[in-house]
mmCIF file of C-alpha atoms in Angstrom:
data_model
loop_
_atom_site.group_PDB
_atom_site.id
_atom_site.type_symbol
_atom_site.label_atom_id
_atom_site.label_comp_id
_atom_site.label_asym_id
_atom_site.label_seq_id
_atom_site.Cartn_x
_atom_site.Cartn_y
_atom_site.Cartn_z
ATOM 1 C CA UNK A 1 -48.727 29.830 37.974
ATOM 2 C CA UNK A 2 -45.885 27.336 37.824
ATOM 3 C CA UNK A 3 -42.521 29.082 38.204
ATOM 4 C CA UNK A 4 -39.136 27.825 39.240
ATOM 5 C CA UNK A 5 -35.589 29.119 39.283
ATOM 6 C CA UNK A 6 -32.662 26.990 40.431
ATOM 7 C CA UNK A 7 -28.960 27.729 40.336
ATOM 8 C CA UNK A 8 -26.607 24.696 40.811
ATOM 9 C CA UNK A 9 -23.012 25.651 41.586
ATOM 10 C CA UNK A 10 -23.051 28.534 39.194
ATOM 11 C CA UNK A 11 -19.874 30.568 38.550
ATOM 12 C CA UNK A 12 -19.496 33.850 36.724
ATOM 13 C CA UNK A 13 -16.278 34.879 35.098
ATOM 14 C CA UNK A 14 -16.098 38.327 33.469
ATOM 15 C CA UNK A 15 -12.868 38.918 31.611
ATOM 16 C CA UNK A 16 -10.309 37.451 33.987
ATOM 17 C CA UNK A 17 -12.299 38.399 37.110
ATOM 18 C CA UNK A 18 -14.184 35.765 39.021
ATOM 19 C CA UNK A 19 -17.310 37.470 40.296
ATOM 20 C CA UNK A 20 -18.753 34.496 42.175
ATOM 21 C CA UNK A 21 -18.579 30.661 42.122
ATOM 22 C CA UNK A 22 -20.346 27.771 43.646
ATOM 23 C CA UNK A 23 -23.584 29.696 43.923
ATOM 24 C CA UNK A 24 -26.543 27.401 44.532
ATOM 25 C CA UNK A 25 -30.156 28.195 45.430
ATOM 26 C CA UNK A 26 -33.618 27.122 44.387
ATOM 27 C CA UNK A 27 -36.777 29.224 44.393
ATOM 28 C CA UNK A 28 -40.211 27.647 44.422
ATOM 29 C CA UNK A 29 -43.532 29.339 43.580
ATOM 30 C CA UNK A 30 -44.213 32.252 45.882
ATOM 31 C CA UNK A 31 -40.556 32.683 46.881
ATOM 32 C CA UNK A 32 -38.450 35.716 46.529
ATOM 33 C CA UNK A 33 -34.709 36.409 46.523
ATOM 34 C CA UNK A 34 -32.892 39.645 47.341
ATOM 35 C CA UNK A 35 -29.425 40.145 45.786
ATOM 36 C CA UNK A 36 -27.221 42.391 47.815
ATOM 37 C CA UNK A 37 -23.581 43.438 47.570
ATOM 38 C CA UNK A 38 -21.398 46.399 46.693
ATOM 39 C CA UNK A 39 -21.090 47.827 43.160
ATOM 40 C CA UNK A 40 -19.325 45.424 40.805
ATOM 41 C CA UNK A 41 -20.058 42.388 42.978
ATOM 42 C CA UNK A 42 -21.881 40.702 40.106
ATOM 43 C CA UNK A 43 -25.556 41.422 40.896
ATOM 44 C CA UNK A 44 -26.394 42.449 37.339
ATOM 45 C CA UNK A 45 -24.314 39.615 35.914
ATOM 46 C CA UNK A 46 -26.274 37.156 38.084
ATOM 47 C CA UNK A 47 -29.502 38.709 36.834
ATOM 48 C CA UNK A 48 -28.443 38.341 33.254
ATOM 49 C CA UNK A 49 -27.419 34.703 33.881
ATOM 50 C CA UNK A 50 -30.815 34.050 35.461
ATOM 51 C CA UNK A 51 -32.519 35.665 32.492
ATOM 52 C CA UNK A 52 -30.470 33.558 30.067
ATOM 53 C CA UNK A 53 -28.821 36.550 28.567
ATOM 54 C CA UNK A 54 -25.345 35.480 29.721
ATOM 55 C CA UNK A 55 -24.104 31.934 29.847
ATOM 56 C CA UNK A 56 -22.930 30.719 33.221
ATOM 57 C CA UNK A 57 -19.191 30.079 33.252
ATOM 58 C CA UNK A 58 -19.804 26.875 35.207
ATOM 59 C CA UNK A 59 -22.798 25.114 36.740
ATOM 60 C CA UNK A 60 -26.423 24.926 35.560
ATOM 61 C CA UNK A 61 -29.419 27.193 35.679
ATOM 62 C CA UNK A 62 -32.979 25.811 35.525
ATOM 63 C CA UNK A 63 -35.786 28.157 34.636
ATOM 64 C CA UNK A 64 -39.490 27.444 34.222
ATOM 65 C CA UNK A 65 -42.673 29.372 33.779
ATOM 66 C CA UNK A 66 -41.573 32.306 31.595
ATOM 67 C CA UNK A 67 -39.246 35.138 32.434
ATOM 68 C CA UNK A 68 -39.740 38.885 32.650
ATOM 69 C CA UNK A 69 -36.634 40.980 33.045
ATOM 70 C CA UNK A 70 -36.042 44.684 33.549
ATOM 71 C CA UNK A 71 -32.667 46.278 33.785
ATOM 72 C CA UNK A 72 -31.190 49.691 33.018
ATOM 73 C CA UNK A 73 -33.168 50.078 29.799
ATOM 74 C CA UNK A 74 -36.920 50.309 29.467
ATOM 75 C CA UNK A 75 -37.011 48.655 25.974
ATOM 76 C CA UNK A 76 -39.890 50.904 24.926
ATOM 77 C CA UNK A 77 -40.010 52.679 21.617
ATOM 78 C CA UNK A 78 -39.345 56.378 22.381
ATOM 79 C CA UNK A 79 -41.564 57.759 19.670
ATOM 80 C CA UNK A 80 -44.638 55.656 20.438
ATOM 81 C CA UNK A 81 -47.263 56.588 23.055
ATOM 82 C CA UNK A 82 -46.736 54.642 26.307
ATOM 83 C CA UNK A 83 -49.806 52.413 25.865
ATOM 84 C CA UNK A 84 -48.716 51.418 22.303
ATOM 85 C CA UNK A 85 -45.142 50.776 23.333
ATOM 86 C CA UNK A 86 -46.367 48.509 26.149
ATOM 87 C CA UNK A 87 -48.932 46.990 23.856
ATOM 88 C CA UNK A 88 -46.206 45.719 21.551
ATOM 89 C CA UNK A 89 -44.754 43.581 24.338
ATOM 90 C CA UNK A 90 -48.217 42.551 25.521
ATOM 91 C CA UNK A 91 -48.970 41.214 22.040
ATOM 92 C CA UNK A 92 -45.611 39.307 21.938
ATOM 93 C CA UNK A 93 -46.445 37.875 25.358
ATOM 94 C CA UNK A 94 -49.885 36.817 24.085
ATOM 95 C CA UNK A 95 -51.725 39.391 26.123
ATOM 96 C CA UNK A 96 -54.144 42.168 25.218
ATOM 97 C CA UNK A 97 -54.668 45.896 25.718
ATOM 98 C CA UNK A 98 -56.558 45.103 28.889
ATOM 99 C CA UNK A 99 -53.408 43.650 30.403
ATOM 100 C CA UNK A 100 -51.629 46.903 29.572
ATOM 101 C CA UNK A 101 -54.423 49.064 31.039
ATOM 102 C CA UNK A 102 -54.353 47.011 34.236
ATOM 103 C CA UNK A 103 -50.568 47.315 34.540
ATOM 104 C CA UNK A 104 -50.603 51.076 33.849
ATOM 105 C CA UNK A 105 -53.199 51.321 36.626
ATOM 106 C CA UNK A 106 -51.106 49.291 38.998
ATOM 107 C CA UNK A 107 -48.101 51.599 38.596
ATOM 108 C CA UNK A 108 -50.376 54.721 38.567
ATOM 109 C CA UNK A 109 -49.362 55.923 35.143
ATOM 110 C CA UNK A 110 -52.701 55.389 33.378
ATOM 111 C CA UNK A 111 -52.815 59.127 32.819
ATOM 112 C CA UNK A 112 -49.680 58.896 30.762
ATOM 113 C CA UNK A 113 -51.033 56.264 28.378
ATOM 114 C CA UNK A 114 -51.081 58.659 25.401
ATOM 115 C CA UNK A 115 -47.809 60.422 26.105
ATOM 116 C CA UNK A 116 -44.848 59.468 23.921
ATOM 117 C CA UNK A 117 -42.221 57.473 25.833
ATOM 118 C CA UNK A 118 -39.474 60.022 25.066
ATOM 119 C CA UNK A 119 -41.415 62.668 27.058
ATOM 120 C CA UNK A 120 -41.444 60.601 30.226
ATOM 121 C CA UNK A 121 -39.223 61.428 33.211
ATOM 122 C CA UNK A 122 -36.708 58.868 34.523
ATOM 123 C CA UNK A 123 -39.033 57.709 37.280
ATOM 124 C CA UNK A 124 -41.973 57.488 34.995
ATOM 125 C CA UNK A 125 -39.979 55.446 32.473
ATOM 126 C CA UNK A 126 -38.916 53.111 35.274
ATOM 127 C CA UNK A 127 -42.522 52.694 36.258
ATOM 128 C CA UNK A 128 -43.406 51.973 32.646
ATOM 129 C CA UNK A 129 -40.707 49.295 32.516
ATOM 130 C CA UNK A 130 -42.214 47.743 35.645
ATOM 131 C CA UNK A 131 -45.652 47.992 34.000
ATOM 132 C CA UNK A 132 -44.256 45.963 31.119
ATOM 133 C CA UNK A 133 -43.254 43.208 33.597
ATOM 134 C CA UNK A 134 -46.648 43.361 35.310
ATOM 135 C CA UNK A 135 -48.532 43.196 32.009
ATOM 136 C CA UNK A 136 -46.644 40.088 30.884
ATOM 137 C CA UNK A 137 -47.651 36.666 32.080
ATOM 138 C CA UNK A 138 -44.225 35.470 33.152
ATOM 139 C CA UNK A 139 -43.909 33.483 36.373
ATOM 140 C CA UNK A 140 -40.374 34.603 37.105
ATOM 141 C CA UNK A 141 -39.680 38.294 37.618
ATOM 142 C CA UNK A 142 -36.079 39.458 37.505
ATOM 143 C CA UNK A 143 -35.833 43.112 38.598
ATOM 144 C CA UNK A 144 -32.452 44.791 38.502
ATOM 145 C CA UNK A 145 -32.575 47.938 40.692
ATOM 146 C CA UNK A 146 -36.334 48.358 40.286
ATOM 147 C CA UNK A 147 -36.407 51.116 42.927
ATOM 148 C CA UNK A 148 -33.962 53.457 41.148
ATOM 149 C CA UNK A 149 -35.586 56.800 40.440
ATOM 150 C CA UNK A 150 -38.883 55.857 42.035
ATOM 151 C CA UNK A 151 -40.634 58.072 44.645
ATOM 152 C CA UNK A 152 -41.848 56.504 47.863
ATOM 153 C CA UNK A 153 -45.474 56.071 46.685
ATOM 154 C CA UNK A 154 -44.204 54.229 43.582
ATOM 155 C CA UNK A 155 -41.934 51.996 45.719
ATOM 156 C CA UNK A 156 -45.004 51.073 47.765
ATOM 157 C CA UNK A 157 -46.850 50.217 44.595
ATOM 158 C CA UNK A 158 -43.947 48.087 43.388
ATOM 159 C CA UNK A 159 -43.926 46.258 46.727
ATOM 160 C CA UNK A 160 -47.691 45.627 46.381
ATOM 161 C CA UNK A 161 -47.260 44.375 42.831
ATOM 162 C CA UNK A 162 -44.475 41.956 43.911
ATOM 163 C CA UNK A 163 -46.548 40.716 46.858
ATOM 164 C CA UNK A 164 -49.553 40.091 44.524
ATOM 165 C CA UNK A 165 -47.304 38.254 42.052
ATOM 166 C CA UNK A 166 -45.904 36.000 44.817
ATOM 167 C CA UNK A 167 -49.385 35.321 46.174
ATOM 168 C CA UNK A 168 -50.325 34.129 42.709
ATOM 169 C CA UNK A 169 -47.435 31.651 42.719
ATOM 170 C CA UNK A 170 -44.828 33.764 40.947
ATOM 171 C CA UNK A 171 -41.173 34.220 41.860
ATOM 172 C CA UNK A 172 -39.437 37.565 42.328
ATOM 173 C CA UNK A 173 -35.719 38.119 42.294
ATOM 174 C CA UNK A 174 -34.578 41.681 43.085
ATOM 175 C CA UNK A 175 -31.152 43.297 43.052
ATOM 176 C CA UNK A 176 -31.269 46.471 44.943
ATOM 177 C CA UNK A 177 -29.422 48.991 47.131
ATOM 178 C CA UNK A 178 -32.574 50.419 48.526
ATOM 179 C CA UNK A 179 -34.718 48.956 51.248
ATOM 180 C CA UNK A 180 -37.676 47.187 49.596
ATOM 181 C CA UNK A 181 -40.427 45.436 51.379
ATOM 182 C CA UNK A 182 -39.976 41.761 50.400
ATOM 183 C CA UNK A 183 -41.087 39.663 53.364
ATOM 184 C CA UNK A 184 -39.589 36.190 53.650
ATOM 185 C CA UNK A 185 -37.060 36.787 50.885
ATOM 186 C CA UNK A 186 -33.946 34.652 50.647
ATOM 187 C CA UNK A 187 -30.952 36.977 50.858
ATOM 188 C CA UNK A 188 -28.075 36.227 48.464
ATOM 189 C CA UNK A 189 -25.072 38.303 49.369
ATOM 190 C CA UNK A 190 -22.447 38.715 46.638
ATOM 191 C CA UNK A 191 -18.877 39.971 46.855
ATOM 192 C CA UNK A 192 -18.547 38.883 50.510
ATOM 193 C CA UNK A 193 -15.690 36.443 49.882
ATOM 194 C CA UNK A 194 -13.097 39.120 49.326
ATOM 195 C CA UNK B 1 -50.837 37.211 15.444
ATOM 196 C CA UNK B 2 -47.575 35.295 16.124
ATOM 197 C CA UNK B 3 -44.735 37.227 17.806
ATOM 198 C CA UNK B 4 -42.858 37.217 14.448
ATOM 199 C CA UNK B 5 -45.692 39.024 12.658
ATOM 200 C CA UNK B 6 -45.845 41.520 15.488
ATOM 201 C CA UNK B 7 -42.118 42.178 15.333
ATOM 202 C CA UNK B 8 -42.107 42.593 11.539
ATOM 203 C CA UNK B 9 -45.049 44.983 11.712
ATOM 204 C CA UNK B 10 -43.344 47.119 14.455
ATOM 205 C CA UNK B 11 -40.084 47.353 12.465
ATOM 206 C CA UNK B 12 -41.851 48.344 9.238
ATOM 207 C CA UNK B 13 -43.905 50.973 11.127
ATOM 208 C CA UNK B 14 -40.743 52.378 12.748
ATOM 209 C CA UNK B 15 -38.948 52.509 9.397
ATOM 210 C CA UNK B 16 -41.779 54.463 7.713
ATOM 211 C CA UNK B 17 -42.539 56.668 10.732
ATOM 212 C CA UNK B 18 -39.008 57.700 11.416
ATOM 213 C CA UNK B 19 -38.435 58.606 7.760
ATOM 214 C CA UNK B 20 -35.565 56.188 7.629
ATOM 215 C CA UNK B 21 -37.164 54.415 4.689
ATOM 216 C CA UNK B 22 -37.102 57.658 2.711
ATOM 217 C CA UNK B 23 -33.367 58.312 2.897
ATOM 218 C CA UNK B 24 -32.076 55.536 0.587
ATOM 219 C CA UNK B 25 -34.759 56.537 -1.972
ATOM 220 C CA UNK B 26 -33.687 60.163 -2.068
ATOM 221 C CA UNK B 27 -30.083 59.048 -2.373
ATOM 222 C CA UNK B 28 -30.931 56.701 -5.253
ATOM 223 C CA UNK B 29 -32.782 59.411 -7.113
ATOM 224 C CA UNK B 30 -30.055 61.902 -6.391
ATOM 225 C CA UNK B 31 -27.457 59.599 -8.052
ATOM 226 C CA UNK B 32 -29.751 59.159 -11.016
ATOM 227 C CA UNK B 33 -30.034 62.925 -11.338
ATOM 228 C CA UNK B 34 -26.293 63.592 -10.912
ATOM 229 C CA UNK B 35 -25.116 60.906 -13.272
ATOM 230 C CA UNK B 36 -26.102 62.741 -16.503
ATOM 231 C CA UNK B 37 -24.337 65.874 -15.200
ATOM 232 C CA UNK B 38 -21.089 63.899 -14.907
ATOM 233 C CA UNK B 39 -21.327 61.875 -18.075
ATOM 234 C CA UNK B 40 -23.020 64.508 -20.231
ATOM 235 C CA UNK B 41 -26.490 64.641 -21.778
ATOM 236 C CA UNK B 42 -25.728 62.160 -24.518
ATOM 237 C CA UNK B 43 -28.902 60.027 -24.820
ATOM 238 C CA UNK B 44 -27.510 56.850 -26.325
ATOM 239 C CA UNK B 45 -24.480 56.783 -23.986
ATOM 240 C CA UNK B 46 -26.718 57.288 -20.899
ATOM 241 C CA UNK B 47 -29.032 54.551 -22.057
ATOM 242 C CA UNK B 48 -26.040 52.219 -22.440
ATOM 243 C CA UNK B 49 -24.392 52.786 -19.001
ATOM 244 C CA UNK B 50 -27.438 54.064 -17.066
ATOM 245 C CA UNK B 51 -28.713 50.648 -16.009
ATOM 246 C CA UNK B 52 -25.334 49.744 -14.481
ATOM 247 C CA UNK B 53 -25.261 53.172 -12.699
ATOM 248 C CA UNK B 54 -28.643 52.442 -11.195
ATOM 249 C CA UNK B 55 -27.418 49.121 -9.851
ATOM 250 C CA UNK B 56 -24.433 50.912 -8.290
ATOM 251 C CA UNK B 57 -26.818 53.442 -6.767
ATOM 252 C CA UNK B 58 -29.038 50.704 -5.435
ATOM 253 C CA UNK B 59 -26.042 49.025 -3.812
ATOM 254 C CA UNK B 60 -24.900 52.262 -2.150
ATOM 255 C CA UNK B 61 -28.466 53.146 -1.142
ATOM 256 C CA UNK B 62 -28.631 49.790 0.624
ATOM 257 C CA UNK B 63 -25.594 50.753 2.687
ATOM 258 C CA UNK B 64 -27.137 53.979 4.011
ATOM 259 C CA UNK B 65 -29.541 52.620 6.624
ATOM 260 C CA UNK B 66 -27.152 49.896 7.901
ATOM 261 C CA UNK B 67 -26.051 51.689 11.072
ATOM 262 C CA UNK B 68 -29.709 52.161 12.204
ATOM 263 C CA UNK B 69 -31.061 48.628 11.521
ATOM 264 C CA UNK B 70 -29.992 46.816 14.712
ATOM 265 C CA UNK B 71 -28.169 49.330 16.937
ATOM 266 C CA UNK B 72 -31.187 51.258 18.284
ATOM 267 C CA UNK B 73 -32.815 48.009 19.424
ATOM 268 C CA UNK B 74 -29.567 46.830 21.048
ATOM 269 C CA UNK B 75 -29.159 50.146 22.914
ATOM 270 C CA UNK B 76 -32.784 50.308 24.119
ATOM 271 C CA UNK B 77 -32.662 46.727 25.424
ATOM 272 C CA UNK B 78 -35.290 45.489 22.958
ATOM 273 C CA UNK B 79 -32.993 42.693 21.727
ATOM 274 C CA UNK B 80 -32.426 41.563 25.312
ATOM 275 C CA UNK B 81 -36.193 41.453 25.844
ATOM 276 C CA UNK B 82 -36.582 39.276 22.751
ATOM 277 C CA UNK B 83 -33.894 36.920 24.070
ATOM 278 C CA UNK B 84 -35.479 36.724 27.544
ATOM 279 C CA UNK B 85 -38.693 35.610 25.879
ATOM 280 C CA UNK B 86 -36.873 32.795 24.199
ATOM 281 C CA UNK B 87 -37.221 34.146 20.657
ATOM 282 C CA UNK B 88 -34.302 32.824 18.633
ATOM 283 C CA UNK B 89 -31.647 35.176 17.389
ATOM 284 C CA UNK B 90 -31.901 33.727 13.926
ATOM 285 C CA UNK B 91 -35.658 34.386 13.934
ATOM 286 C CA UNK B 92 -35.171 37.950 15.079
ATOM 287 C CA UNK B 93 -32.605 38.442 12.280
ATOM 288 C CA UNK B 94 -34.935 36.973 9.698
ATOM 289 C CA UNK B 95 -37.819 39.167 10.887
ATOM 290 C CA UNK B 96 -35.563 42.206 10.672
ATOM 291 C CA UNK B 97 -34.645 41.237 7.115
ATOM 292 C CA UNK B 98 -38.232 40.883 6.065
ATOM 293 C CA UNK B 99 -39.168 44.205 7.699
ATOM 294 C CA UNK B 100 -36.167 45.972 6.197
ATOM 295 C CA UNK B 101 -36.924 44.701 2.727
ATOM 296 C CA UNK B 102 -40.537 45.868 2.991
ATOM 297 C CA UNK B 103 -39.220 49.362 3.770
ATOM 298 C CA UNK B 104 -36.516 49.272 1.181
ATOM 299 C CA UNK B 105 -37.237 46.965 -1.752
ATOM 300 C CA UNK B 106 -40.616 48.063 -3.081
ATOM 301 C CA UNK B 107 -39.947 51.825 -2.639
ATOM 302 C CA UNK B 108 -36.633 51.403 -4.517
ATOM 303 C CA UNK B 109 -38.365 49.573 -7.320
ATOM 304 C CA UNK B 110 -40.880 52.461 -7.580
ATOM 305 C CA UNK B 111 -38.023 55.036 -7.518
ATOM 306 C CA UNK B 112 -36.360 53.123 -10.342
ATOM 307 C CA UNK B 113 -39.177 54.265 -12.663
ATOM 308 C CA UNK B 114 -38.326 58.026 -12.623
ATOM 309 C CA UNK B 115 -34.639 57.164 -12.372
ATOM 310 C CA UNK B 116 -34.857 55.150 -15.593
ATOM 311 C CA UNK B 117 -36.601 58.101 -17.280
ATOM 312 C CA UNK B 118 -33.754 60.422 -16.146
ATOM 313 C CA UNK B 119 -31.220 58.063 -17.736
ATOM 314 C CA UNK B 120 -33.215 57.432 -20.920
ATOM 315 C CA UNK B 121 -33.425 53.702 -20.364
ATOM 316 C CA UNK B 122 -35.877 52.083 -22.799
ATOM 317 C CA UNK B 123 -38.812 49.946 -21.706
ATOM 318 C CA UNK B 124 -37.157 46.579 -22.209
ATOM 319 C CA UNK B 125 -34.111 47.563 -20.082
ATOM 320 C CA UNK B 126 -36.322 49.046 -17.469
ATOM 321 C CA UNK B 127 -38.331 45.775 -17.262
ATOM 322 C CA UNK B 128 -35.138 43.776 -16.817
ATOM 323 C CA UNK B 129 -33.888 46.283 -14.186
ATOM 324 C CA UNK B 130 -37.103 45.992 -12.189
ATOM 325 C CA UNK B 131 -36.969 42.167 -12.438
ATOM 326 C CA UNK B 132 -33.344 42.228 -11.301
ATOM 327 C CA UNK B 133 -34.146 44.607 -8.411
ATOM 328 C CA UNK B 134 -37.040 42.364 -7.321
ATOM 329 C CA UNK B 135 -34.636 39.440 -7.112
ATOM 330 C CA UNK B 136 -31.683 41.423 -5.792
ATOM 331 C CA UNK B 137 -33.129 43.698 -3.154
ATOM 332 C CA UNK B 138 -34.047 40.872 -0.649
ATOM 333 C CA UNK B 139 -30.352 39.926 -0.730
ATOM 334 C CA UNK B 140 -29.279 43.529 -0.278
ATOM 335 C CA UNK B 141 -31.682 43.832 2.716
ATOM 336 C CA UNK B 142 -30.295 40.581 4.168
ATOM 337 C CA UNK B 143 -26.739 41.772 3.735
ATOM 338 C CA UNK B 144 -27.667 45.032 5.384
ATOM 339 C CA UNK B 145 -29.158 43.441 8.463
ATOM 340 C CA UNK B 146 -26.208 40.982 8.652
ATOM 341 C CA UNK B 147 -23.631 43.742 8.394
ATOM 342 C CA UNK B 148 -25.522 45.785 10.973
ATOM 343 C CA UNK B 149 -25.513 42.843 13.427
ATOM 344 C CA UNK B 150 -21.794 42.064 12.712
ATOM 345 C CA UNK B 151 -20.655 45.662 13.347
ATOM 346 C CA UNK B 152 -22.899 46.131 16.352
ATOM 347 C CA UNK B 153 -21.229 48.005 19.189
ATOM 348 C CA UNK B 154 -18.044 48.844 17.216
ATOM 349 C CA UNK B 155 -16.745 52.337 17.035
ATOM 350 C CA UNK B 156 -16.875 53.675 13.481
ATOM 351 C CA UNK B 157 -19.387 50.921 12.602
ATOM 352 C CA UNK B 158 -20.679 52.952 9.664
ATOM 353 C CA UNK B 159 -17.388 53.127 7.870
ATOM 354 C CA UNK B 160 -16.635 49.472 8.596
ATOM 355 C CA UNK B 161 -20.058 48.440 7.338
ATOM 356 C CA UNK B 162 -19.149 49.418 3.761
ATOM 357 C CA UNK B 163 -15.981 47.319 3.890
ATOM 358 C CA UNK B 164 -17.965 44.313 5.171
ATOM 359 C CA UNK B 165 -20.979 44.590 2.973
ATOM 360 C CA UNK B 166 -19.871 45.800 -0.459
ATOM 361 C CA UNK B 167 -17.468 42.923 -1.331
ATOM 362 C CA UNK B 168 -20.247 40.482 -0.462
ATOM 363 C CA UNK B 169 -22.600 42.314 -2.776
ATOM 364 C CA UNK B 170 -20.304 42.116 -5.762
ATOM 365 C CA UNK B 171 -22.093 39.052 -7.266
ATOM 366 C CA UNK B 172 -25.355 40.927 -7.127
ATOM 367 C CA UNK B 173 -23.844 43.866 -8.965
ATOM 368 C CA UNK B 174 -22.202 41.683 -11.679
ATOM 369 C CA UNK B 175 -25.247 39.567 -12.400
ATOM 370 C CA UNK B 176 -27.690 42.351 -11.868
ATOM 371 C CA UNK B 177 -25.995 44.662 -14.347
ATOM 372 C CA UNK B 178 -25.328 41.696 -16.622
ATOM 373 C CA UNK B 179 -28.996 40.888 -16.757
ATOM 374 C CA UNK B 180 -29.708 44.276 -18.316
ATOM 375 C CA UNK B 181 -28.528 43.265 -21.758
ATOM 376 C CA UNK B 182 -30.947 41.693 -24.309
ATOM 377 C CA UNK B 183 -29.402 38.207 -23.659
ATOM 378 C CA UNK B 184 -29.521 38.597 -19.927
ATOM 379 C CA UNK B 185 -31.593 35.527 -18.920
ATOM 380 C CA UNK B 186 -28.485 33.573 -17.878
ATOM 381 C CA UNK B 187 -27.261 36.382 -15.735
ATOM 382 C CA UNK B 188 -30.718 36.752 -14.223
ATOM 383 C CA UNK B 189 -30.674 33.096 -13.140
ATOM 384 C CA UNK B 190 -27.243 33.566 -11.587
ATOM 385 C CA UNK B 191 -28.489 36.671 -9.856
ATOM 386 C CA UNK B 192 -31.336 34.574 -8.419
ATOM 387 C CA UNK B 193 -28.824 31.964 -7.242
ATOM 388 C CA UNK B 194 -26.579 34.537 -5.615
ATOM 389 C CA UNK B 195 -29.491 36.310 -3.998
ATOM 390 C CA UNK B 196 -30.922 33.083 -2.664
ATOM 391 C CA UNK B 197 -27.630 32.071 -1.184
ATOM 392 C CA UNK B 198 -27.040 35.419 0.536
ATOM 393 C CA UNK B 199 -30.661 35.657 1.798
ATOM 394 C CA UNK B 200 -30.489 32.149 3.188
ATOM 395 C CA UNK B 201 -27.149 32.551 4.925
ATOM 396 C CA UNK B 202 -27.665 36.022 6.366
ATOM 397 C CA UNK B 203 -30.121 35.187 9.185
ATOM 398 C CA UNK B 204 -27.738 32.602 10.550
ATOM 399 C CA UNK B 205 -24.705 34.901 10.363
ATOM 400 C CA UNK B 206 -26.708 37.796 11.871
ATOM 401 C CA UNK B 207 -28.206 35.577 14.584
ATOM 402 C CA UNK B 208 -24.762 34.292 15.615
ATOM 403 C CA UNK B 209 -23.501 37.914 15.694
ATOM 404 C CA UNK B 210 -26.383 39.036 17.892
ATOM 405 C CA UNK B 211 -25.728 36.106 20.297
ATOM 406 C CA UNK B 212 -21.994 36.850 20.448
ATOM 407 C CA UNK B 213 -22.669 40.572 21.009
ATOM 408 C CA UNK B 214 -24.808 39.903 24.068
ATOM 409 C CA UNK B 215 -22.722 40.090 27.242
#
C-alpha cells in the first residue's frame, strides 16, 4: 500500500480568524499522526484540508494512495439496511460485499447487517462509519473524533484496526480528545500559539 | 459498474423508495383535474387551452422536489464522501440530473395521458405534448438539480428555489406550449435548442455551486 501525506507550510484562515499557519509535516507509509488541541483550535479544519474538502489558505498539501475520511456524519442512507448502505460505498471504491462483511466483522456489528441505518444507536452508527473506512481500500485514513460514542471494547477494536492498517503500509491521522492507542504517532498540537 | 452508474442507480432507487417520485405526479394530475373546475366543462375551450395548462403544471411539478434533491446528501455527508474520493462535482451534478430525470420525466409523460383525457386534448395535440415533454423534461430536471445546488444551505431555500428556477424555465414553457399547435415544428426545434442549452450548462453551474458550498 503506497500512501503519503505531506503538509508544507499550510495555513488555515476561517473567516478572519487564523487557526494555524506554517504547519509542515510529512507522513510515510506506516506512520500515524495525532491532532490535539482545545475546541476550535482547527483540528476538524485541518482534517478537511487533508481530505481535500477545504482549500489551504496558504501552502501545499500532497496526498497519495487514496483517502478515507470520517467526520461527524456517517454518510449512510438511513432507510437502507446497514450492509446495503456500506455496500454502496464499497462498490464506488471498487470493492465487493466481502469487503463489507469483513469490515462489519472487524467492528463487531455483523449482527446488525440487516438493520436499517436509522435504527442504529449513536455508537453503532459511529462503528458503521468506521466500517466504511475499513471496507475501502484507501491508504490514508483521516478520522475526526473516531472514539466519540464508542464503548471501551469498540475503542480497542478501532485501535486494532488502525494498527493493522499501519502494518499494511497505510497512514492514520486521528483528531481526538480521548486517549487512543496509537504507538509511535507524531503529535501535532494545535492552538498552542495563543 | 463505474462509480457514476452506481451513484445514478442509488439516487433513482432512493427517489422511488421514498415516494418522492410520486409527489410531482400527483400534483400534475391534480392540476389537470382542477383546471376544468375553474374554466368550466366547455370541451372545445378546454381542448384549446388544456395543453398550455399541462405545460404550466409540468413546470410547477418540477419545482416540488427541488428542496430534496441535493440537501439530504449534503446533510448526511454523502457529498463530502464523493469529494474525498476525487469524484468531480460536475460529474456528481450530472449523475444527479440523470437520476432525477429517470424518476421524473417518464412518469410525468405517462401521467400526461390521463391528464390529456381530462382536458379533452385530441390525439394529435397529445402526441405533440408528449414529444415536447420528452425534449423538455431533461431540461426541467437539470434546472431542478442546479437550483437545488444553488440554494443549498440557505434558509427558506424552497421559496427561493421558485424565484431562481421559474424565470430560467420560461423558454421551455413558451416553446413547449408553442409546439402544441398544428404548425409547431419550428417551436419544437427551438424547444430542443433551449433544452439542450439548459441541460448542458446545468451540471457546470451545479458543480460550481456544490464546490462553493463546501466549507
